[in-house]
Amino acid sequence: AEKLGGPAREVKDLLGRLVERVSRGLETALGPFEVGQDPPEYYPGETCCGPRCSKVLLRPRTTEEVSEILRYCNQRNLAVNPQGGNTGLVGGSVPVFDEIILSTALMNQIISLDSISGILVCQAGCILEKLNQYLEERDFIMPLDLGAKGSCHIGGNVATNAGGVRLLRYGSLRGTVLGLEVVLADGTLLNCLTSLRKDNTGYDLKQLFIGSEGTLGVITAVSILCPRKPASVKVAFLGCETFQQVLETFSLCKGSLGEILSAFEFLDGDCMKLVQKHLHHTNPITESPFYVLIETSGSNVSHDEDKLNHFLEKVMALGFVTDGTVATDDMKIKALWALREHITEALTHDGYVYKYDISLPVEQLYQLVVDVRARLGMGAKNVVGYGHLGDGNLHLNVTSSTFDNSLLASIEPFVYEWAARHRGSISAEHGLGLKKKQHIHYSKTKEAILLMHQLKAQLDPKGILNPYKVLADRSA
Ligand code: FAD
Ligand code: MLT
Ligand code: ZN
């Protein structure tokens, strides 16, 4: 703690408090629990009180400070919970007992932007929306976008391998992240912060940390390839009578819009009712069982307009779409996107939310919602489906007035078994965190899980990094 210099006063003060705990005989920040011990039962809907509450929050500004903190914690067997914008949906960013929270909130500096290649290098705590604004002013955009953009950090995005609404066009972070700087559990600095499109020198170590949810290292800086800002962006919001028509629209859309298609999202009629009821949004088109949001991004306004108009004429003529509206100005585009992006918030106003994030072959995407709705009957308040249809990613959400154990027992493991039977994934983009870790076996073989445990043991032998997350206890 003494080595942390001037600007790190806050960190030093907090570490001081921690040292005090240590010198008073509180050897670990885990209260009565030891690293590796089973966490208490997870109570859905629980707020920060009782055991799930940290006493220490550290907000370093530099990679060196992160390294000092981890070295200190590793030596003393203190558990650490890395935290970005705290928008994660699987409980990975919050402590299980009283783990020390290591927040990247003050690590928010942009390091460089190459104005020719579009390669951005920045600290892990930069907020996604701020990065996008910075880039837009320089004629670039971030290759990812998601509803939590106003709060989530790029480090958190990489740590969860976040998908979002632009993945269809720009691909996963596994392709756009070019380099990472990571601090390992013992404080070792791993500098893989290259800015090269191609680098086949040995194993691609950065991939280990993408999607590792804070269990293998703390990401301190990111190098990412950013696309040029499109000159023309348009959004069409369409209504369909059946899910089959949604699929026909998607198929036609891929063929007709081709390279300018940048998002294909869907929501069902119940999602629309929830954003209308709880957030007072207005449905811009005739009420429909399904809605799709299609975004085009291109470099030539009239070319894109011709393509979109041609496509819309076709889907209308074929009867795939019953009504629709198109937006070309910023305000209307934002209003249409809000209908899709605000579903998560609307659901939270509906009661307790049971959230599922499933990857499936696109033709089967909505059948899961139909089956769960039939299974739960009147037992649930709402059963809704929405998501990134273009990526085969369904968000199935169920609500009830308050948390109900018997309802949960009717949903799980049914949903996981259904997904596994259809060769899907039980976590398409949100990760496993605390809430889903027990279900990893539905999507991964025992050999794969064993290798994950071996990698964890190699990189974090004392298990101080985000314990109780991602991997279930091996004896369980
Ligand atoms: P946090 O929530 O703080 O942390 C998430 C995990 O990453 C935790 O396990 C944490 O320990 C770890 N972590 C955080 N920072 C670091 C770091 N620097 N180094 C190592 N580990 C770290 N997700 C999607 O994939 N697609 C979506 O479309 C999407 N939309 C969303 C919309 C809303 C309204 C909300 C609330 C959430 C949404 N999410 C979505 C989920 C969430 O926003 C993403 O998982 C996001 O990437 C988390 O970033 P964060 O900075 O908030 O991370
Ligand atoms: C989304 O696509 O809106 C998010 O992943 C959030 C959610 O699943 O609620
Ligand atoms: Zn999503």
mmCIF file of N, CA and C in Angstrom, residues 3-107:
data_model
loop_
_atom_site.group_PDB
_atom_site.id
_atom_site.type_symbol
_atom_site.label_atom_id
_atom_site.label_comp_id
_atom_site.label_asym_id
_atom_site.label_seq_id
_atom_site.Cartn_x
_atom_site.Cartn_y
_atom_site.Cartn_z
ATOM 1 N N LYS A 3 3.498 1.861 -1.545
ATOM 2 C CA LYS A 3 4.110 2.199 -2.833
ATOM 3 C C LYS A 3 3.168 2.995 -3.723
ATOM 4 N N LEU A 4 1.897 3.035 -3.427
ATOM 5 C CA LEU A 4 0.962 3.736 -4.303
ATOM 6 C C LEU A 4 1.142 5.233 -4.123
ATOM 7 N N GLY A 5 1.448 5.945 -5.229
ATOM 8 C CA GLY A 5 1.837 7.356 -5.142
ATOM 9 C C GLY A 5 0.684 8.327 -5.137
ATOM 10 N N GLY A 6 1.016 9.645 -5.253
ATOM 11 C CA GLY A 6 0.106 10.782 -5.143
ATOM 12 C C GLY A 6 -1.293 10.619 -5.694
ATOM 13 N N PRO A 7 -1.456 10.492 -7.033
ATOM 14 C CA PRO A 7 -2.810 10.471 -7.582
ATOM 15 C C PRO A 7 -3.633 9.285 -7.096
ATOM 16 N N ALA A 8 -2.973 8.322 -6.484
ATOM 17 C CA ALA A 8 -3.688 7.116 -6.058
ATOM 18 C C ALA A 8 -4.154 7.225 -4.609
ATOM 19 N N ARG A 9 -4.368 8.461 -4.181
ATOM 20 C CA ARG A 9 -4.683 8.661 -2.772
ATOM 21 C C ARG A 9 -5.905 7.833 -2.322
ATOM 22 N N GLU A 10 -6.921 7.880 -3.195
ATOM 23 C CA GLU A 10 -8.150 7.172 -2.870
ATOM 24 C C GLU A 10 -7.879 5.678 -2.647
ATOM 25 N N VAL A 11 -7.083 5.133 -3.584
ATOM 26 C CA VAL A 11 -6.749 3.711 -3.500
ATOM 27 C C VAL A 11 -5.983 3.458 -2.212
ATOM 28 N N LYS A 12 -5.031 4.398 -1.925
ATOM 29 C CA LYS A 12 -4.194 4.211 -0.750
ATOM 30 C C LYS A 12 -5.049 4.236 0.520
ATOM 31 N N ASP A 13 -5.973 5.178 0.570
ATOM 32 C CA ASP A 13 -6.839 5.273 1.742
ATOM 33 C C ASP A 13 -7.616 3.975 1.940
ATOM 34 N N LEU A 14 -8.160 3.502 0.831
ATOM 35 C CA LEU A 14 -8.971 2.295 0.934
ATOM 36 C C LEU A 14 -8.114 1.096 1.298
ATOM 37 N N LEU A 15 -6.927 1.044 0.681
ATOM 38 C CA LEU A 15 -6.035 -0.067 1.019
ATOM 39 C C LEU A 15 -5.638 0.035 2.492
ATOM 40 N N GLY A 16 -5.491 1.293 2.953
ATOM 41 C CA GLY A 16 -5.153 1.521 4.358
ATOM 42 C C GLY A 16 -6.191 0.868 5.262
ATOM 43 N N ARG A 17 -7.469 1.090 4.879
ATOM 44 C CA ARG A 17 -8.547 0.490 5.659
ATOM 45 C C ARG A 17 -8.463 -1.025 5.634
ATOM 46 N N LEU A 18 -8.062 -1.517 4.465
ATOM 47 C CA LEU A 18 -7.944 -2.964 4.319
ATOM 48 C C LEU A 18 -6.814 -3.486 5.208
ATOM 49 N N VAL A 19 -5.672 -2.728 5.191
ATOM 50 C CA VAL A 19 -4.525 -3.124 6.015
ATOM 51 C C VAL A 19 -4.950 -3.151 7.478
ATOM 52 N N GLU A 20 -5.788 -2.178 7.812
ATOM 53 C CA GLU A 20 -6.271 -2.104 9.186
ATOM 54 C C GLU A 20 -7.060 -3.374 9.546
ATOM 55 N N ARG A 21 -7.919 -3.761 8.624
ATOM 56 C CA ARG A 21 -8.685 -5.000 8.845
ATOM 57 C C ARG A 21 -7.729 -6.163 9.065
ATOM 58 N N VAL A 22 -6.686 -6.186 8.209
ATOM 59 C CA VAL A 22 -5.724 -7.291 8.283
ATOM 60 C C VAL A 22 -5.011 -7.272 9.635
ATOM 61 N N SER A 23 -4.544 -6.052 10.035
ATOM 62 C CA SER A 23 -3.760 -5.984 11.269
ATOM 63 C C SER A 23 -4.634 -6.264 12.496
ATOM 64 N N ARG A 24 -5.933 -6.086 12.325
ATOM 65 C CA ARG A 24 -6.827 -6.401 13.448
ATOM 66 C C ARG A 24 -7.231 -7.871 13.442
ATOM 67 N N GLY A 25 -6.558 -8.615 12.608
ATOM 68 C CA GLY A 25 -6.795 -10.057 12.630
ATOM 69 C C GLY A 25 -7.831 -10.523 11.626
ATOM 70 N N LEU A 26 -8.336 -9.611 10.781
ATOM 71 C CA LEU A 26 -9.289 -10.025 9.744
ATOM 72 C C LEU A 26 -8.471 -10.431 8.522
ATOM 73 N N GLU A 27 -7.948 -11.624 8.549
ATOM 74 C CA GLU A 27 -6.980 -12.028 7.529
ATOM 75 C C GLU A 27 -7.542 -12.001 6.120
ATOM 76 N N THR A 28 -8.800 -12.295 5.985
ATOM 77 C CA THR A 28 -9.362 -12.291 4.638
ATOM 78 C C THR A 28 -10.537 -11.343 4.585
ATOM 79 N N ALA A 29 -10.848 -10.931 3.368
ATOM 80 C CA ALA A 29 -12.021 -10.086 3.193
ATOM 81 C C ALA A 29 -13.254 -10.951 2.996
ATOM 82 N N LEU A 30 -13.105 -12.206 3.291
ATOM 83 C CA LEU A 30 -14.209 -13.132 3.046
ATOM 84 C C LEU A 30 -15.036 -13.399 4.292
ATOM 85 N N GLY A 31 -14.865 -12.568 5.315
ATOM 86 C CA GLY A 31 -15.632 -12.791 6.522
ATOM 87 C C GLY A 31 -15.355 -14.195 7.027
ATOM 88 N N PRO A 32 -16.385 -14.914 7.419
ATOM 89 C CA PRO A 32 -16.154 -16.244 7.975
ATOM 90 C C PRO A 32 -15.877 -17.293 6.905
ATOM 91 N N PHE A 33 -15.902 -16.888 5.645
ATOM 92 C CA PHE A 33 -15.776 -17.876 4.582
ATOM 93 C C PHE A 33 -14.374 -17.870 3.984
ATOM 94 N N GLU A 34 -13.987 -19.004 3.457
ATOM 95 C CA GLU A 34 -12.674 -19.150 2.832
ATOM 96 C C GLU A 34 -12.824 -19.207 1.327
ATOM 97 N N VAL A 35 -11.772 -18.770 0.602
ATOM 98 C CA VAL A 35 -11.777 -18.939 -0.852
ATOM 99 C C VAL A 35 -11.948 -20.416 -1.153
ATOM 100 N N GLY A 36 -12.815 -20.741 -2.092
ATOM 101 C CA GLY A 36 -13.000 -22.146 -2.456
ATOM 102 C C GLY A 36 -14.184 -22.779 -1.754
ATOM 103 N N GLN A 37 -14.657 -22.115 -0.704
ATOM 104 C CA GLN A 37 -15.818 -22.677 0.000
ATOM 105 C C GLN A 37 -17.086 -22.373 -0.803
ATOM 106 N N ASP A 38 -18.092 -23.207 -0.657
ATOM 107 C CA ASP A 38 -19.345 -22.974 -1.384
ATOM 108 C C ASP A 38 -20.006 -21.676 -0.931
ATOM 109 N N PRO A 39 -20.493 -20.865 -1.856
ATOM 110 C CA PRO A 39 -21.207 -19.659 -1.450
ATOM 111 C C PRO A 39 -22.572 -20.014 -0.874
ATOM 112 N N PRO A 40 -23.189 -19.071 -0.143
ATOM 113 C CA PRO A 40 -24.531 -19.371 0.346
ATOM 114 C C PRO A 40 -25.484 -19.471 -0.822
ATOM 115 N N GLU A 41 -26.628 -20.028 -0.574
ATOM 116 C CA GLU A 41 -27.615 -20.189 -1.641
ATOM 117 C C GLU A 41 -27.918 -18.823 -2.248
ATOM 118 N N TYR A 42 -28.093 -18.795 -3.557
ATOM 119 C CA TYR A 42 -28.360 -17.525 -4.221
ATOM 120 C C TYR A 42 -29.843 -17.195 -4.128
ATOM 121 N N TYR A 43 -30.143 -16.058 -3.564
ATOM 122 C CA TYR A 43 -31.540 -15.663 -3.451
ATOM 123 C C TYR A 43 -31.878 -14.679 -4.563
ATOM 124 N N PRO A 44 -32.665 -15.086 -5.539
ATOM 125 C CA PRO A 44 -32.995 -14.163 -6.625
ATOM 126 C C PRO A 44 -33.664 -12.917 -6.050
ATOM 127 N N GLY A 45 -33.326 -11.779 -6.608
ATOM 128 C CA GLY A 45 -33.967 -10.546 -6.188
ATOM 129 C C GLY A 45 -33.337 -9.938 -4.950
ATOM 130 N N GLU A 46 -32.309 -10.618 -4.408
ATOM 131 C CA GLU A 46 -31.677 -10.126 -3.194
ATOM 132 C C GLU A 46 -30.947 -8.816 -3.459
ATOM 133 N N THR A 47 -31.002 -7.885 -2.534
ATOM 134 C CA THR A 47 -30.256 -6.637 -2.703
ATOM 135 C C THR A 47 -28.989 -6.691 -1.864
ATOM 136 N N CYS A 48 -28.173 -5.638 -1.982
ATOM 137 C CA CYS A 48 -26.874 -5.671 -1.309
ATOM 138 C C CYS A 48 -27.020 -5.476 0.197
ATOM 139 N N CYS A 49 -27.141 -6.536 0.898
ATOM 140 C CA CYS A 49 -27.158 -6.498 2.354
ATOM 141 C C CYS A 49 -26.822 -7.914 2.783
ATOM 142 N N GLY A 50 -26.606 -8.133 4.033
ATOM 143 C CA GLY A 50 -26.257 -9.482 4.470
ATOM 144 C C GLY A 50 -24.900 -9.854 3.922
ATOM 145 N N PRO A 51 -24.702 -11.136 3.609
ATOM 146 C CA PRO A 51 -23.355 -11.573 3.250
ATOM 147 C C PRO A 51 -22.887 -11.032 1.908
ATOM 148 N N ARG A 52 -23.827 -10.736 0.995
ATOM 149 C CA ARG A 52 -23.442 -10.359 -0.363
ATOM 150 C C ARG A 52 -23.124 -8.865 -0.439
ATOM 151 N N CYS A 53 -22.189 -8.426 0.383
ATOM 152 C CA CYS A 53 -21.940 -6.990 0.439
ATOM 153 C C CYS A 53 -20.469 -6.728 0.750
ATOM 154 N N SER A 54 -19.798 -6.028 -0.153
ATOM 155 C CA SER A 54 -18.377 -5.757 0.047
ATOM 156 C C SER A 54 -18.176 -4.613 1.022
ATOM 157 N N LYS A 55 -17.065 -4.704 1.759
ATOM 158 C CA LYS A 55 -16.725 -3.603 2.682
ATOM 159 C C LYS A 55 -15.696 -2.681 2.037
ATOM 160 N N VAL A 56 -15.071 -3.160 0.964
ATOM 161 C CA VAL A 56 -13.965 -2.391 0.375
ATOM 162 C C VAL A 56 -14.157 -2.252 -1.134
ATOM 163 N N LEU A 57 -14.090 -0.995 -1.578
ATOM 164 C CA LEU A 57 -14.152 -0.712 -3.018
ATOM 165 C C LEU A 57 -12.862 -0.007 -3.401
ATOM 166 N N LEU A 58 -12.147 -0.561 -4.371
ATOM 167 C CA LEU A 58 -10.902 0.064 -4.826
ATOM 168 C C LEU A 58 -11.094 0.575 -6.249
ATOM 169 N N ARG A 59 -10.658 1.826 -6.480
ATOM 170 C CA ARG A 59 -10.823 2.404 -7.812
ATOM 171 C C ARG A 59 -9.479 2.902 -8.338
ATOM 172 N N PRO A 60 -8.637 1.994 -8.799
ATOM 173 C CA PRO A 60 -7.325 2.409 -9.314
ATOM 174 C C PRO A 60 -7.470 3.225 -10.589
ATOM 175 N N ARG A 61 -6.419 4.033 -10.861
ATOM 176 C CA ARG A 61 -6.414 4.811 -12.103
ATOM 177 C C ARG A 61 -5.463 4.219 -13.136
ATOM 178 N N THR A 62 -4.476 3.458 -12.673
ATOM 179 C CA THR A 62 -3.458 2.971 -13.601
ATOM 180 C C THR A 62 -3.304 1.448 -13.514
ATOM 181 N N THR A 63 -2.690 0.917 -14.563
ATOM 182 C CA THR A 63 -2.412 -0.517 -14.602
ATOM 183 C C THR A 63 -1.477 -0.902 -13.454
ATOM 184 N N GLU A 64 -0.515 -0.013 -13.160
ATOM 185 C CA GLU A 64 0.446 -0.315 -12.085
ATOM 186 C C GLU A 64 -0.291 -0.458 -10.752
ATOM 187 N N GLU A 65 -1.292 0.387 -10.551
ATOM 188 C CA GLU A 65 -2.051 0.292 -9.302
ATOM 189 C C GLU A 65 -2.838 -1.024 -9.242
ATOM 190 N N VAL A 66 -3.392 -1.420 -10.376
ATOM 191 C CA VAL A 66 -4.123 -2.708 -10.420
ATOM 192 C C VAL A 66 -3.151 -3.833 -10.046
ATOM 193 N N SER A 67 -1.940 -3.749 -10.613
ATOM 194 C CA SER A 67 -0.934 -4.771 -10.351
ATOM 195 C C SER A 67 -0.567 -4.812 -8.864
ATOM 196 N N GLU A 68 -0.369 -3.628 -8.266
ATOM 197 C CA GLU A 68 -0.060 -3.554 -6.820
ATOM 198 C C GLU A 68 -1.174 -4.193 -5.992
ATOM 199 N N ILE A 69 -2.387 -3.843 -6.353
ATOM 200 C CA ILE A 69 -3.543 -4.347 -5.587
ATOM 201 C C ILE A 69 -3.605 -5.873 -5.664
ATOM 202 N N LEU A 70 -3.476 -6.403 -6.884
ATOM 203 C CA LEU A 70 -3.598 -7.862 -7.023
ATOM 204 C C LEU A 70 -2.441 -8.588 -6.346
ATOM 205 N N ARG A 71 -1.242 -7.998 -6.460
ATOM 206 C CA ARG A 71 -0.098 -8.642 -5.790
ATOM 207 C C ARG A 71 -0.368 -8.723 -4.284
ATOM 208 N N TYR A 72 -0.850 -7.615 -3.751
ATOM 209 C CA TYR A 72 -1.159 -7.532 -2.319
ATOM 210 C C TYR A 72 -2.228 -8.563 -1.939
ATOM 211 N N CYS A 73 -3.300 -8.565 -2.725
ATOM 212 C CA CYS A 73 -4.428 -9.461 -2.397
ATOM 213 C C CYS A 73 -4.040 -10.929 -2.551
ATOM 214 N N ASN A 74 -3.246 -11.213 -3.577
ATOM 215 C CA ASN A 74 -2.853 -12.601 -3.814
ATOM 216 C C ASN A 74 -1.992 -13.121 -2.664
ATOM 217 N N GLN A 75 -1.062 -12.258 -2.218
ATOM 218 C CA GLN A 75 -0.182 -12.684 -1.113
ATOM 219 C C GLN A 75 -0.991 -12.995 0.137
ATOM 220 N N ARG A 76 -2.075 -12.252 0.326
ATOM 221 C CA ARG A 76 -2.851 -12.391 1.569
ATOM 222 C C ARG A 76 -4.148 -13.176 1.405
ATOM 223 N N ASN A 77 -4.310 -13.783 0.244
ATOM 224 C CA ASN A 77 -5.499 -14.614 0.031
ATOM 225 C C ASN A 77 -6.802 -13.817 0.132
ATOM 226 N N LEU A 78 -6.758 -12.596 -0.405
ATOM 227 C CA LEU A 78 -7.953 -11.751 -0.384
ATOM 228 C C LEU A 78 -8.679 -11.879 -1.715
ATOM 229 N N ALA A 79 -9.951 -12.180 -1.657
ATOM 230 C CA ALA A 79 -10.707 -12.371 -2.901
ATOM 231 C C ALA A 79 -11.098 -11.029 -3.517
ATOM 232 N N VAL A 80 -11.057 -10.981 -4.859
ATOM 233 C CA VAL A 80 -11.283 -9.728 -5.589
ATOM 234 C C VAL A 80 -12.373 -9.922 -6.645
ATOM 235 N N ASN A 81 -13.280 -8.970 -6.692
ATOM 236 C CA ASN A 81 -14.343 -9.014 -7.705
ATOM 237 C C ASN A 81 -14.142 -7.842 -8.679
ATOM 238 N N PRO A 82 -13.606 -8.119 -9.888
ATOM 239 C CA PRO A 82 -13.466 -7.029 -10.858
ATOM 240 C C PRO A 82 -14.844 -6.502 -11.249
ATOM 241 N N GLN A 83 -14.944 -5.201 -11.422
ATOM 242 C CA GLN A 83 -16.241 -4.609 -11.775
ATOM 243 C C GLN A 83 -16.057 -3.468 -12.763
ATOM 244 N N GLY A 84 -16.884 -3.499 -13.816
ATOM 245 C CA GLY A 84 -16.897 -2.389 -14.781
ATOM 246 C C GLY A 84 -18.116 -1.526 -14.495
ATOM 247 N N GLY A 85 -19.038 -1.471 -15.433
ATOM 248 C CA GLY A 85 -20.221 -0.621 -15.270
ATOM 249 C C GLY A 85 -21.323 -1.274 -14.451
ATOM 250 N N ASN A 86 -21.107 -2.522 -14.021
ATOM 251 C CA ASN A 86 -22.061 -3.244 -13.177
ATOM 252 C C ASN A 86 -23.416 -3.431 -13.877
ATOM 253 N N THR A 87 -23.392 -3.607 -15.176
ATOM 254 C CA THR A 87 -24.643 -3.830 -15.927
ATOM 255 C C THR A 87 -24.845 -5.298 -16.284
ATOM 256 N N GLY A 88 -23.913 -6.144 -15.895
ATOM 257 C CA GLY A 88 -23.994 -7.574 -16.233
ATOM 258 C C GLY A 88 -25.292 -8.184 -15.706
ATOM 259 N N LEU A 89 -25.785 -9.204 -16.398
ATOM 260 C CA LEU A 89 -27.111 -9.743 -16.077
ATOM 261 C C LEU A 89 -27.056 -11.118 -15.414
ATOM 262 N N VAL A 90 -25.846 -11.598 -15.068
ATOM 263 C CA VAL A 90 -25.739 -12.932 -14.470
ATOM 264 C C VAL A 90 -25.039 -12.927 -13.101
ATOM 265 N N GLY A 91 -24.958 -11.756 -12.494
ATOM 266 C CA GLY A 91 -24.406 -11.674 -11.136
ATOM 267 C C GLY A 91 -22.896 -11.783 -11.054
ATOM 268 N N GLY A 92 -22.178 -11.594 -12.173
ATOM 269 C CA GLY A 92 -20.715 -11.715 -12.151
ATOM 270 C C GLY A 92 -20.018 -10.511 -11.538
ATOM 271 N N SER A 93 -20.671 -9.371 -11.531
ATOM 272 C CA SER A 93 -19.989 -8.134 -11.119
ATOM 273 C C SER A 93 -20.254 -7.756 -9.670
ATOM 274 N N VAL A 94 -20.979 -8.608 -8.962
ATOM 275 C CA VAL A 94 -21.256 -8.297 -7.556
ATOM 276 C C VAL A 94 -20.695 -9.387 -6.646
ATOM 277 N N PRO A 95 -20.209 -8.990 -5.458
ATOM 278 C CA PRO A 95 -19.590 -9.987 -4.576
ATOM 279 C C PRO A 95 -20.595 -10.998 -4.045
ATOM 280 N N VAL A 96 -20.089 -12.196 -3.761
ATOM 281 C CA VAL A 96 -20.934 -13.242 -3.194
ATOM 282 C C VAL A 96 -20.921 -13.120 -1.664
ATOM 283 N N PHE A 97 -19.724 -12.907 -1.105
ATOM 284 C CA PHE A 97 -19.612 -12.645 0.336
ATOM 285 C C PHE A 97 -19.226 -11.178 0.485
ATOM 286 N N ASP A 98 -17.966 -10.920 0.836
ATOM 287 C CA ASP A 98 -17.541 -9.523 0.937
ATOM 288 C C ASP A 98 -16.229 -9.335 0.168
ATOM 289 N N GLU A 99 -16.145 -9.942 -1.028
ATOM 290 C CA GLU A 99 -14.957 -9.780 -1.855
ATOM 291 C C GLU A 99 -14.679 -8.287 -2.087
ATOM 292 N N ILE A 100 -13.396 -7.984 -2.223
ATOM 293 C CA ILE A 100 -13.009 -6.595 -2.511
ATOM 294 C C ILE A 100 -13.440 -6.270 -3.939
ATOM 295 N N ILE A 101 -14.124 -5.171 -4.113
ATOM 296 C CA ILE A 101 -14.519 -4.776 -5.473
ATOM 297 C C ILE A 101 -13.394 -3.947 -6.081
ATOM 298 N N LEU A 102 -12.919 -4.408 -7.223
ATOM 299 C CA LEU A 102 -11.888 -3.652 -7.945
ATOM 300 C C LEU A 102 -12.581 -3.044 -9.168
ATOM 301 N N SER A 103 -12.879 -1.760 -9.062
ATOM 302 C CA SER A 103 -13.659 -1.103 -10.115
ATOM 303 C C SER A 103 -12.743 -0.392 -11.102
ATOM 304 N N THR A 104 -13.134 -0.434 -12.390
ATOM 305 C CA THR A 104 -12.334 0.265 -13.412
ATOM 306 C C THR A 104 -12.882 1.665 -13.695
ATOM 307 N N ALA A 105 -13.775 2.151 -12.820
ATOM 308 C CA ALA A 105 -14.467 3.420 -13.096
ATOM 309 C C ALA A 105 -13.517 4.599 -13.376
ATOM 310 N N LEU A 106 -12.342 4.606 -12.733
ATOM 311 C CA LEU A 106 -11.441 5.748 -12.943
ATOM 312 C C LEU A 106 -10.401 5.477 -14.033
ATOM 313 N N MET A 107 -10.456 4.311 -14.626
ATOM 314 C CA MET A 107 -9.501 3.984 -15.702
ATOM 315 C C MET A 107 -10.182 4.301 -17.031
#
